[in-house]
Short mmCIF file of C-alpha atoms in Angstrom, two decimals:
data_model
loop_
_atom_site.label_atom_id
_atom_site.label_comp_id
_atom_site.label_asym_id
_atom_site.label_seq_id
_atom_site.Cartn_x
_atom_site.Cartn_y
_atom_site.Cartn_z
CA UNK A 27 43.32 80.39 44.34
CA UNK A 28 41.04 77.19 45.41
CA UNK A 29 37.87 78.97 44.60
CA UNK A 30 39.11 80.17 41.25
CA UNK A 31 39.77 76.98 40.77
CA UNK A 32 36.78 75.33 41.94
CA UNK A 33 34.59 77.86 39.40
CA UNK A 34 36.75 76.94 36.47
CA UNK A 35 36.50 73.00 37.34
CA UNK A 36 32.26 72.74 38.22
CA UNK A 37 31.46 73.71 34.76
CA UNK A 38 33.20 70.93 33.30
CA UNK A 39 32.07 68.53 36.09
CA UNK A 40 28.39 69.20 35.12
CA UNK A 41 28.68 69.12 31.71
CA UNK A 42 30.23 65.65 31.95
CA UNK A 43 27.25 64.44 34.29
CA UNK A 44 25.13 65.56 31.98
CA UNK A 45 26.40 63.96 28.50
CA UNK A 46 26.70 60.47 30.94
CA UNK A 47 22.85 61.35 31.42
CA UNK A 48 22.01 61.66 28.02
CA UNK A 49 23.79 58.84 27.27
CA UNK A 50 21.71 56.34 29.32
CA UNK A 51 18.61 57.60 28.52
CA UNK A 52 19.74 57.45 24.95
CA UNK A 53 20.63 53.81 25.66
CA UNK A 54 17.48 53.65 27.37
CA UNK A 55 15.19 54.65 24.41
CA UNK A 56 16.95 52.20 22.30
CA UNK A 57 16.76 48.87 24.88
CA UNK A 58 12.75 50.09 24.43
CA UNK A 59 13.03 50.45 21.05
CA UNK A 60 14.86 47.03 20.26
CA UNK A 61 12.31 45.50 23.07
CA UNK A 62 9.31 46.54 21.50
CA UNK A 63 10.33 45.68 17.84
CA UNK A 64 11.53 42.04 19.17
CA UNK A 65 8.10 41.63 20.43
CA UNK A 66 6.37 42.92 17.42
CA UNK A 67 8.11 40.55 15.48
CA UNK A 68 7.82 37.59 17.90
CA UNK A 69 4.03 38.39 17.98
CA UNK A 70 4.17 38.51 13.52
CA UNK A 71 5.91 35.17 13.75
CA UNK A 72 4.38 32.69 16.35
CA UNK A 73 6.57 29.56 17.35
CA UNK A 74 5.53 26.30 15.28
CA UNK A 75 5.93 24.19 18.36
CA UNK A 76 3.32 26.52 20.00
CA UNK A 77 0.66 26.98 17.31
CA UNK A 78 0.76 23.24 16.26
CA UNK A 79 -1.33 22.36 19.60
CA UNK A 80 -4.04 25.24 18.48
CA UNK A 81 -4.07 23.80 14.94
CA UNK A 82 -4.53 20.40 16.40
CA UNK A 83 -7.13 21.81 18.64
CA UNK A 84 -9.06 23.68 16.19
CA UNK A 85 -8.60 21.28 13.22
CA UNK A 86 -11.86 19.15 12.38
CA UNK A 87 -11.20 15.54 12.98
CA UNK A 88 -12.91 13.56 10.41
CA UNK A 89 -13.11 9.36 10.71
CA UNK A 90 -11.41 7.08 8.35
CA UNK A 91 -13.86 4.24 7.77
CA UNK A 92 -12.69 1.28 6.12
CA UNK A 93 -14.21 1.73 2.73
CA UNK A 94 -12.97 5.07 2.62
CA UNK A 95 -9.34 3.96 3.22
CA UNK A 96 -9.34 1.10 0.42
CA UNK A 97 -10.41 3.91 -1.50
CA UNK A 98 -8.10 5.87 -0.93
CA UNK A 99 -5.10 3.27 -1.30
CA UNK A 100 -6.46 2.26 -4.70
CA UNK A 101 -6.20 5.60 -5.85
CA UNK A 102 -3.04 6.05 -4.50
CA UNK A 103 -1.09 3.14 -4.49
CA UNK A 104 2.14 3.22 -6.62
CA UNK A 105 1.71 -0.60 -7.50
CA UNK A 106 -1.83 -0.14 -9.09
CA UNK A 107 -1.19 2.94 -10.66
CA UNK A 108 1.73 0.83 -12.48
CA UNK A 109 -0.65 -1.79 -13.12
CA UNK A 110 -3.13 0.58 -14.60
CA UNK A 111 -0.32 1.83 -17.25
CA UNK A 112 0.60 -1.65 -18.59
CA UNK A 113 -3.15 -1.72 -19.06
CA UNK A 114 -3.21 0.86 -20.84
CA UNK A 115 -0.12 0.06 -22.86
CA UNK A 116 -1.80 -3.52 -24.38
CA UNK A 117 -4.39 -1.63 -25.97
CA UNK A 118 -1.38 -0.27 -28.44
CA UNK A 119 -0.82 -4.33 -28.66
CA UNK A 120 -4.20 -4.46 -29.76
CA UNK A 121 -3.90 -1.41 -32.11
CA UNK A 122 -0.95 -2.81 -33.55
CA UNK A 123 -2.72 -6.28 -34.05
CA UNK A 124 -5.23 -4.97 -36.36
CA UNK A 125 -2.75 -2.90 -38.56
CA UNK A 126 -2.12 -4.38 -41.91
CA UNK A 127 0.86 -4.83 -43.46
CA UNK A 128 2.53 -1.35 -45.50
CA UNK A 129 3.07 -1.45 -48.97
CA UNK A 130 6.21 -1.17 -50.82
CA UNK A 131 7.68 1.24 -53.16
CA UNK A 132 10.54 -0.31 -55.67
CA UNK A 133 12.61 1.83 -58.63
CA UNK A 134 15.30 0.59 -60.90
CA UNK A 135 17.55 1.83 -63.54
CA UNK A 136 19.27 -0.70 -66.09
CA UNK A 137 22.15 0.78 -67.93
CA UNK A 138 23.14 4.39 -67.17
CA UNK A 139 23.60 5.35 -71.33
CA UNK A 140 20.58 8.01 -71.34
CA UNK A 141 19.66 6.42 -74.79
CA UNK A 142 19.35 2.81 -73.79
CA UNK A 143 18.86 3.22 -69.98
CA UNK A 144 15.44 1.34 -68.65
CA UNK A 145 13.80 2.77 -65.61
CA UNK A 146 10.92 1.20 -63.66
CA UNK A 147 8.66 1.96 -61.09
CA UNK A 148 6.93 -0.84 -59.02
CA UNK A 149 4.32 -1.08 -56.22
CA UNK A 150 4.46 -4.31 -53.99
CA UNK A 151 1.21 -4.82 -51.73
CA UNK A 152 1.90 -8.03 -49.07
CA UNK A 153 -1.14 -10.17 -48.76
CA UNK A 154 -1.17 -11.98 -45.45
CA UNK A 155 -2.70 -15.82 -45.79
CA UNK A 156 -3.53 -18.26 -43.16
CA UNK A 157 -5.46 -15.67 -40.87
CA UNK A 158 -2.12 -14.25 -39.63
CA UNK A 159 -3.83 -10.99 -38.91
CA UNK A 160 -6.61 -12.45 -37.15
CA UNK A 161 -4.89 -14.64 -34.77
CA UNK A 162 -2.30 -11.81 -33.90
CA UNK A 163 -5.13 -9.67 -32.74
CA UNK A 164 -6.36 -12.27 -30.73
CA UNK A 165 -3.50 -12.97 -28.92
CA UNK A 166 -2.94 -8.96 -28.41
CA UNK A 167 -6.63 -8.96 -26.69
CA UNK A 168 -6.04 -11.99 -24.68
CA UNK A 169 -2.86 -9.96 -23.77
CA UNK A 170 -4.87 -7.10 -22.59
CA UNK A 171 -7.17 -9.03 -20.57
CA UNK A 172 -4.53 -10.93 -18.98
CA UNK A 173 -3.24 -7.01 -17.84
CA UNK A 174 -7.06 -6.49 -16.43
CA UNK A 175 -6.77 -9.74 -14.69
CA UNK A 176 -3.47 -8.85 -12.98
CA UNK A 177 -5.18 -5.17 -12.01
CA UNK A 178 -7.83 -6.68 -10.36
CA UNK A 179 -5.50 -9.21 -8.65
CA UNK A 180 -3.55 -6.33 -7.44
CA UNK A 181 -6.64 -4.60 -6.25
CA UNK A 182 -8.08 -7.73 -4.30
CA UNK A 183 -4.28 -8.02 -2.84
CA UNK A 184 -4.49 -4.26 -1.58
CA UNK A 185 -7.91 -4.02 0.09
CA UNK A 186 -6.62 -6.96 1.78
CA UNK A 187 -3.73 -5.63 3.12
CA UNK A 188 -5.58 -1.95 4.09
CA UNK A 189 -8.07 -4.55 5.92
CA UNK A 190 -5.58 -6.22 7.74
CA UNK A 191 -3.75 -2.75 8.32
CA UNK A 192 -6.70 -1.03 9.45
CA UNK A 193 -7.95 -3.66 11.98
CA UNK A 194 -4.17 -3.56 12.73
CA UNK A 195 -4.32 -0.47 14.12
CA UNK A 196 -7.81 -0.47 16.02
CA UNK A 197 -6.11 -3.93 17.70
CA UNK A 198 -3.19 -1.48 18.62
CA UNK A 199 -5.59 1.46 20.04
CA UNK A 200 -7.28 -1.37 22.28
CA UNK A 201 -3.95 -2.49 23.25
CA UNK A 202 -3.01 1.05 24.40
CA UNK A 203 -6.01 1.61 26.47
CA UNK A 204 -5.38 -1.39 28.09
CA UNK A 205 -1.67 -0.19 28.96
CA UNK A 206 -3.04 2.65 30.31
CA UNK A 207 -5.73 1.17 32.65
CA UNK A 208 -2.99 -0.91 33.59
CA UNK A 209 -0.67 1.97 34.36
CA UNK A 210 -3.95 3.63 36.33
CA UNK A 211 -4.47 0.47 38.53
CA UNK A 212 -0.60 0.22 39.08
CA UNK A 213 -0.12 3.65 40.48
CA UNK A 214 -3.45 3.05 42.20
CA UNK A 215 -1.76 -0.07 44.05
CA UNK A 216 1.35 1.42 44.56
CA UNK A 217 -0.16 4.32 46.53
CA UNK A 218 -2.59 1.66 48.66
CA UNK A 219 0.56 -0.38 49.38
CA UNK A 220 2.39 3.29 50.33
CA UNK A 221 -0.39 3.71 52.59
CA UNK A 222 -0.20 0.53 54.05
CA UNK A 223 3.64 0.92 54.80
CA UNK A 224 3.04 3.86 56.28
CA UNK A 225 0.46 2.67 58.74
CA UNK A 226 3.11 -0.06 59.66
CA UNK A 227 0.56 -2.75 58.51
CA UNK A 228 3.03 -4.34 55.86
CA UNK A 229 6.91 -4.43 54.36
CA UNK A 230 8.28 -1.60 53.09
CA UNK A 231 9.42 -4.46 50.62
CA UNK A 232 5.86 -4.73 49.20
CA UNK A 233 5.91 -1.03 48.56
CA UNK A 234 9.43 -1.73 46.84
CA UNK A 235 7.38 -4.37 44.60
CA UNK A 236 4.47 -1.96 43.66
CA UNK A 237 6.90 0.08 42.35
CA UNK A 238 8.92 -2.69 40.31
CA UNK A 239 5.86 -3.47 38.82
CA UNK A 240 4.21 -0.34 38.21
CA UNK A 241 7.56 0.81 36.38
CA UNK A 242 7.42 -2.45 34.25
CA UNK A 243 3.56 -1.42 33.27
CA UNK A 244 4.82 1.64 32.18
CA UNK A 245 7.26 0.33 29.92
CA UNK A 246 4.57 -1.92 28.18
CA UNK A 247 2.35 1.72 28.15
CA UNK A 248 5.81 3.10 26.03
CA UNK A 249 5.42 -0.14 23.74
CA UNK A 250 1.55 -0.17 23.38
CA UNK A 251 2.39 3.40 22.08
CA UNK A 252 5.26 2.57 19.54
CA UNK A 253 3.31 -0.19 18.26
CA UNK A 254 0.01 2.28 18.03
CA UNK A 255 2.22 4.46 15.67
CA UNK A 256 4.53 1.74 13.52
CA UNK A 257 0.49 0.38 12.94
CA UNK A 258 -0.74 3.43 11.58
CA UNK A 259 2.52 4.73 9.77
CA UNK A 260 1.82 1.27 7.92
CA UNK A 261 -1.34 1.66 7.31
CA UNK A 262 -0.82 4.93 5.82
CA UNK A 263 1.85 3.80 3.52
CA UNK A 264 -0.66 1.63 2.30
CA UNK A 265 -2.93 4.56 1.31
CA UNK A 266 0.01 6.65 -0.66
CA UNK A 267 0.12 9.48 2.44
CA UNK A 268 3.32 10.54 4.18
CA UNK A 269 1.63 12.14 7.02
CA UNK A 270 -1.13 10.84 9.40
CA UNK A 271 -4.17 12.85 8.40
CA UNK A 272 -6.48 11.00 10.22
CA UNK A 273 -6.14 9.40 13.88
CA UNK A 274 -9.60 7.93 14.69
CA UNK A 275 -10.69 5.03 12.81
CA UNK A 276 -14.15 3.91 13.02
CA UNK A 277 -15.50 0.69 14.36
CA UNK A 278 -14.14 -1.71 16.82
CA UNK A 279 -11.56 -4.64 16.90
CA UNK A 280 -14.34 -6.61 18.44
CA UNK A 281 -17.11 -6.64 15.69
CA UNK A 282 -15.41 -9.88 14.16
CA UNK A 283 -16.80 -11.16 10.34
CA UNK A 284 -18.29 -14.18 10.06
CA UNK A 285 -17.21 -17.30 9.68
CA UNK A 286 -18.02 -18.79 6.31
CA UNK A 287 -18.97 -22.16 5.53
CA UNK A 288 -16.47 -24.22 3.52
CA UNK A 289 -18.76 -25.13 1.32
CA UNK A 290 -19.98 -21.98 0.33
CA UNK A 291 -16.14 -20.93 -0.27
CA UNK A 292 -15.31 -23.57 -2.54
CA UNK A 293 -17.70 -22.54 -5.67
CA UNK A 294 -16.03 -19.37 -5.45
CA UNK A 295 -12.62 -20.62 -6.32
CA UNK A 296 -13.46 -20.33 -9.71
CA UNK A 297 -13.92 -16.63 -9.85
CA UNK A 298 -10.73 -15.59 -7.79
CA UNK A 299 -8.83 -13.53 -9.51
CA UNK A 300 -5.10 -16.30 -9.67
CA UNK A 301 -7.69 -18.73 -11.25
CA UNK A 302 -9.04 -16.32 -13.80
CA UNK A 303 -5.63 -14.87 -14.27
CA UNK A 304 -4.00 -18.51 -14.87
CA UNK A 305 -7.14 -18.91 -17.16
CA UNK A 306 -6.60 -16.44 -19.31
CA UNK A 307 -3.21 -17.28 -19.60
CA UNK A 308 -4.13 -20.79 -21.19
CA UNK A 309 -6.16 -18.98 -23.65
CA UNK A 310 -3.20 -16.24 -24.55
CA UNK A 311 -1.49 -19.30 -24.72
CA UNK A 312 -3.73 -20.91 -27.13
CA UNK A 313 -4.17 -17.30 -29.39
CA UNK A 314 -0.08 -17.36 -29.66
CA UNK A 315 -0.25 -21.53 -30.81
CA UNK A 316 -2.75 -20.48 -33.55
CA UNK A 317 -0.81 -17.22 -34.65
CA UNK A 318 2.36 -19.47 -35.16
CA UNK A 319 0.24 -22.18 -36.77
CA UNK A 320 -1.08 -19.27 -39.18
CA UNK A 321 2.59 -18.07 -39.90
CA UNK A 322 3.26 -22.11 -41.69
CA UNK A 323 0.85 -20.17 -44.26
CA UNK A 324 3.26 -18.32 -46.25
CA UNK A 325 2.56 -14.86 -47.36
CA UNK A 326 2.10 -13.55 -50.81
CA UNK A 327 3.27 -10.53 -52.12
CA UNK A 328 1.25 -8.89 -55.51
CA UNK A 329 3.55 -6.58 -57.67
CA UNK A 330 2.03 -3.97 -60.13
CA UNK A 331 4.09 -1.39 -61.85
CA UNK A 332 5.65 0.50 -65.32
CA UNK A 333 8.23 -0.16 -67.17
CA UNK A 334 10.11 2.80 -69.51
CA UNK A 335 12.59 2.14 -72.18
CA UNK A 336 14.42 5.41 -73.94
CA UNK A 337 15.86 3.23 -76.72
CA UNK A 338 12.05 2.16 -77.78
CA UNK A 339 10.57 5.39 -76.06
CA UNK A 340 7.82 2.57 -74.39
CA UNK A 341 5.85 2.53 -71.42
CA UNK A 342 5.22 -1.38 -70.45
CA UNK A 343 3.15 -2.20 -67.63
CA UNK A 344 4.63 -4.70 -65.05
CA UNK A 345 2.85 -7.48 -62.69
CA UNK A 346 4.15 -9.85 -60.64
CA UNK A 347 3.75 -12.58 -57.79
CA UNK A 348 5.70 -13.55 -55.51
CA UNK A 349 5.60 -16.18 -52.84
CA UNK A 350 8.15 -18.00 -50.40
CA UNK A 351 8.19 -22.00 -50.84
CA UNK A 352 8.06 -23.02 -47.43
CA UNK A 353 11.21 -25.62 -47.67
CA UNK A 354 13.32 -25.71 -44.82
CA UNK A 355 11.62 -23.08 -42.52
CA UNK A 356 8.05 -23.90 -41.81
CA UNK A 357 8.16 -22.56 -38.22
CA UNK A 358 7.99 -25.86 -36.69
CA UNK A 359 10.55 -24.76 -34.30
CA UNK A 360 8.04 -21.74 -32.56
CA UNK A 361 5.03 -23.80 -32.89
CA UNK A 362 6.82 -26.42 -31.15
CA UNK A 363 7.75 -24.13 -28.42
CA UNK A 364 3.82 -22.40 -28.25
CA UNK A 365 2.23 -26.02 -28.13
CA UNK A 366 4.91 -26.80 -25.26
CA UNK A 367 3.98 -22.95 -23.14
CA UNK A 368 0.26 -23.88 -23.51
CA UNK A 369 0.91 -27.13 -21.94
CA UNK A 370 2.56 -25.32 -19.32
CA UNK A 371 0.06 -22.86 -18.36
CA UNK A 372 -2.64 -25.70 -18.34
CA UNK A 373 -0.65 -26.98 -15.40
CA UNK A 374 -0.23 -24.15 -14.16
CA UNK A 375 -3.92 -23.59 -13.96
CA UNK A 376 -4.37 -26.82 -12.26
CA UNK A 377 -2.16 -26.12 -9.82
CA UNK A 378 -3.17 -22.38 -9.10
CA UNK A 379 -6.92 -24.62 -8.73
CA UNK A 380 -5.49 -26.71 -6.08
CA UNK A 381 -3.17 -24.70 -4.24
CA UNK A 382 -6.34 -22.03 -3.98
CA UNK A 383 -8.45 -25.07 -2.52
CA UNK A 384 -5.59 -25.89 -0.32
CA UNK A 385 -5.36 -21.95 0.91
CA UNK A 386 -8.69 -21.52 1.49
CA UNK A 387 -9.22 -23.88 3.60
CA UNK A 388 -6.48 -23.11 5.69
CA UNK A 389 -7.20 -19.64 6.07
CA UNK A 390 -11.01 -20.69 6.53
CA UNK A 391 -9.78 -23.19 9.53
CA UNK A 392 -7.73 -20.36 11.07
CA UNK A 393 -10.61 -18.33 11.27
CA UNK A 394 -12.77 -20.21 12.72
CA UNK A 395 -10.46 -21.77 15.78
CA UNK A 396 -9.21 -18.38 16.49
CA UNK A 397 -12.81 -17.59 16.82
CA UNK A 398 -14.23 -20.43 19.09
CA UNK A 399 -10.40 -18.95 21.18
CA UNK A 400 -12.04 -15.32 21.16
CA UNK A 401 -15.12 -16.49 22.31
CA UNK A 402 -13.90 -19.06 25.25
CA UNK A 403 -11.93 -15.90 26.06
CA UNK A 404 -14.93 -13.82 26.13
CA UNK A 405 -17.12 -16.11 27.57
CA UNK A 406 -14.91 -18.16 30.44
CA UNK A 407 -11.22 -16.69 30.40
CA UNK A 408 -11.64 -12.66 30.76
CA UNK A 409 -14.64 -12.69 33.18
CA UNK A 410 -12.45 -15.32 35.52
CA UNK A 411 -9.29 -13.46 35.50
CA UNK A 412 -10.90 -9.89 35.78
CA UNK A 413 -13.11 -11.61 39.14
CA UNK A 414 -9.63 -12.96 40.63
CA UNK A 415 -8.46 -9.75 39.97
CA UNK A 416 -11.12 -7.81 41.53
CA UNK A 417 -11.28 -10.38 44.57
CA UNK A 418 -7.58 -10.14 45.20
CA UNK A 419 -7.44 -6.18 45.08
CA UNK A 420 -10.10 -6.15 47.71
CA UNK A 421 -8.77 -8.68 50.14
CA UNK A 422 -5.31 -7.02 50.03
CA UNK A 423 -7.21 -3.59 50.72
CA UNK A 424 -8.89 -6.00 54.25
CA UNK A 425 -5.80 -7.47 54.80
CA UNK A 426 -6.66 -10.69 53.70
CA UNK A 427 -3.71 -11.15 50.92
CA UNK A 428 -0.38 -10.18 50.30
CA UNK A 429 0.66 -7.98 47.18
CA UNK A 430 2.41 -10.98 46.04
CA UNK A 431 -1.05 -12.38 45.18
CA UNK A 432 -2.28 -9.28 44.03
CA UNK A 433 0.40 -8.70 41.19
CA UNK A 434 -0.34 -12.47 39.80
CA UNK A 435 -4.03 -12.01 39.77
CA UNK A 436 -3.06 -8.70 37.77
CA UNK A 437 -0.59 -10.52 35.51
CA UNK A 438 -3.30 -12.97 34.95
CA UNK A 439 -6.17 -10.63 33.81
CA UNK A 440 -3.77 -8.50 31.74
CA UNK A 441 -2.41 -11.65 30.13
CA UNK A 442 -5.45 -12.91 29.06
CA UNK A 443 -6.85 -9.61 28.17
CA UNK A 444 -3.31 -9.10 25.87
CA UNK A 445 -3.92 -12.91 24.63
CA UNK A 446 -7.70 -12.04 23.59
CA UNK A 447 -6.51 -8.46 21.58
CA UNK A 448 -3.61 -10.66 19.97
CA UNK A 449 -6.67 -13.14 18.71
CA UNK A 450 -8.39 -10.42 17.70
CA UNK A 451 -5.70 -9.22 15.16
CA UNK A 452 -5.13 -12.75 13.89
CA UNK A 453 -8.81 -13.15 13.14
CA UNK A 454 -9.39 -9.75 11.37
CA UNK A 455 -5.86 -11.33 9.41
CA UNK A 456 -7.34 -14.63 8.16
CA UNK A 457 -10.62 -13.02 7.15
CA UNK A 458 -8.83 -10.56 5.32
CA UNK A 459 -6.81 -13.62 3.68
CA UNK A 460 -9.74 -15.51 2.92
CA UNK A 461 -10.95 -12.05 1.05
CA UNK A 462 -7.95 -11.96 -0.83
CA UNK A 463 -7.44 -15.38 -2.36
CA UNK A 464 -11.20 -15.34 -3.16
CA UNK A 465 -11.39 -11.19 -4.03
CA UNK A 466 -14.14 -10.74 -2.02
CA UNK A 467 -14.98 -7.45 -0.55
CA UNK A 468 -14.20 -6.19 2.92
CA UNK A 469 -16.85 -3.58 3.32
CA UNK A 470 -19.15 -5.29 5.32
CA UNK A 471 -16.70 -5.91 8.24
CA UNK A 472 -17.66 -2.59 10.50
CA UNK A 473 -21.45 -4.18 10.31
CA UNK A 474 -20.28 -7.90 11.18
CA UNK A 475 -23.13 -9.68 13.56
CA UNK A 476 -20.86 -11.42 15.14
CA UNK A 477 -19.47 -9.88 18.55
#
């Protein structure tokens, strides 16, 4: 009875262990499956985070030089482009200027009896006196140049500010380096004073200090960097782009331009662009006094036309003339009002003149003490501080000072170093406002003598 059972059980046993086997190598096949399909599509679709770096790598890096960045910001600034259009929109002042008045067509019908009714027909052609036509397209040119004026205003304004930005930004690189030097030669003291401690030659408070002011290094090394990027994310918004195509600039924050004579500047007041813009104002002024002096002229208007009577079945020609009696409007009121606006803009000129004296010299003054400060840093300041420096990091090494003394002398050289890339900035600043009151270019900065 147990064996029967037993053979009529083991069949059923085996054929269980074997579906249970086909089941996991059925699951089996598919894990492989799934596995070798998520790879295939993992390999078809690389991670952005980890192809950026090989795009990075492999991308060309090309310079921006200066010239090429006032390029392009004057071809894509929003603010000249605009500029540009109102340009171009005077020349449909000056198009309109030169159009002549249209002619007019007149009909009318006396009596509506078809037997007596009197139709006529009647051409009037408006002669403009006084030079009306003239002086308006005068004033519409003078309007137009006064738009070129303003464009090249806005020009001089914009390679100012992509000199300043740019020079910005290679101040800001400097700055970095230095916060990273610093960071080297903090962790480089911190590990002397480490070994030091550990020798039993000093505190373990000094060691506590290297690392106080090796962590405050490092923050300055977080700010260098945030300052590096908010001066090129300006820049770049200067020059239209969203993204930062290009991160090496050439030249250096040291090659500083040279400092003009005031002398030489002050001839060239009269060709920056707020004087010629305020000039040309005086004479758009002057064009819009005439045209309302020319509109006391009146106009007269010529009449030519045809009669047609059906009660005498006759055609009579018709001519007439007409012209307004200038009685009680003689357009005092606007010529009052141009004479008054030209006055205006010749003091307006006058004080564009001396404000622009005023500027210039200030900005010309700036430059030049922030340049005698660069070069008594250069000269005295920098190679003092950086010998302290040196002399205290070697006597601490001997024994000779305490850390104390080392961290000032640090402080000291970093200061002045941080002082010196600060003058630097404010330098390439003025020049770059001297440039812009007088419109002068900015090319010649990256091949400045001066050092």
């Amino acid at each position: 009875m147990f064996k029967g059972i037993y053979l009529q059980e083991k069949p059923h046993a085996w054929r269980g262990r074997k579906k249970i086997r086909l089941a996991a190598s059925a699951a089996a096949i598919l894990l492989a499956a799934s596995s070798s399909a998520f790879s295939q599509g993992v390999s078809q679709r690389p991670i952005g985070g980890e192809e950026a770096p090989l795009t990075t790598a492999t991308a060309p890096t090309t310079p921006l030089s200066l010239a090429r960045a006032i390029e392009l910001a004057l071809a894509g600034n929003p603010e000249v482009a605009a500029a540009t259009r109102q340009l171009e929109a005077t020349e449909g002042q000056v198009l309109q200027g030169r159009a002549r008045p249209n002619p007019e067509l007149a009909y009318s019908l006396e009596d509506a009896r078809s037997k007596t009714r009197t139709q006529s027909w009647q051409l009037n052609l408006p002669v403009e006196l006084g030079g009306k036509r003239a002086a308006r397209t005068k004033a519409a040119e003078k309007s137009r140049e006064q738009a070129q004026a303003q464009l090249t205003e806005l020009k001089a304004t914009v390679r100012a500010n992509v000199a300043a930005a740019y020079f910005d930004v290679l101040t800001a690189q400097e700055r970095l380096v230095l916060a990273r030097d610093s960071v080297a030669l903090a962790k480089s003291s911190t590990g002397t004073v480490a070994k030091r401690v550990a020798a039993g030659k000093v505190s373990p408070v000094e060691e506590s200090k290297a690392r106080v002011a090796e962590a405050g290094v490092r923050v300055e090394l977080a700010q260098a960097a945030s300052e590096e990027r908010n001066a090129l994310s300006r820049l770049f918004a200067l020059l239209g782009k969203i993204d930062m195509p290009f991160t090496v600039l050439e030249g250096k924050a040291g090659n500083l331009p040279p400092v003009p004579n005031l002398a030489d500047l002050q001839p060239l007041i009269s060709s920056s662009p707020a004087v010629v813009l305020a000039r040309i104002e005086v004479d758009r002024r002057k064009a819009l006094t005439d045209l309302e002096q020319s509109k006391r002229v009146p106009d007269v208007t010529v009449s030519v036309g045809m009669q047609r009577s059906n009660e005498t079945q006759r055609n009579v020609l018709l001519f007439g003339v007409s012209v307004p009696l200038p009685v009680f409007d003689r357009n005092q009121g606007n010529l009052l009002e141009a004479l008054k606006l030209e006055d205006k803009a010749r003091d307006e000129l006058q004080g564009v003149t001396v404000r622009l004296h005023s500027e210039v010299a200030q900005a010309r003054e700036r430059l030049a003490t922030i340049a005698a400060e660069i070069q008594s840093l250069q000269q005295d300041v920098l190679p003092g501080a950086k010998s302290a420096y040196d002399a205290a990091t070697i006597g601490f090494e001997n024994g000779k000072f305490n850390f104390l003394e080392v961290l000032d002398a640090q402080r000291t050289y970093f200061t002045a170093k941080s002082q010196y890339l600060k003058a630097l900035g404010e330098a390439h600043r003025a020049a770059a406002d001297v440039d812009r009151l007088l419109g002068g270019p900015h090319d010649s900065r990256l091949t400045a003598p001066q050092n």
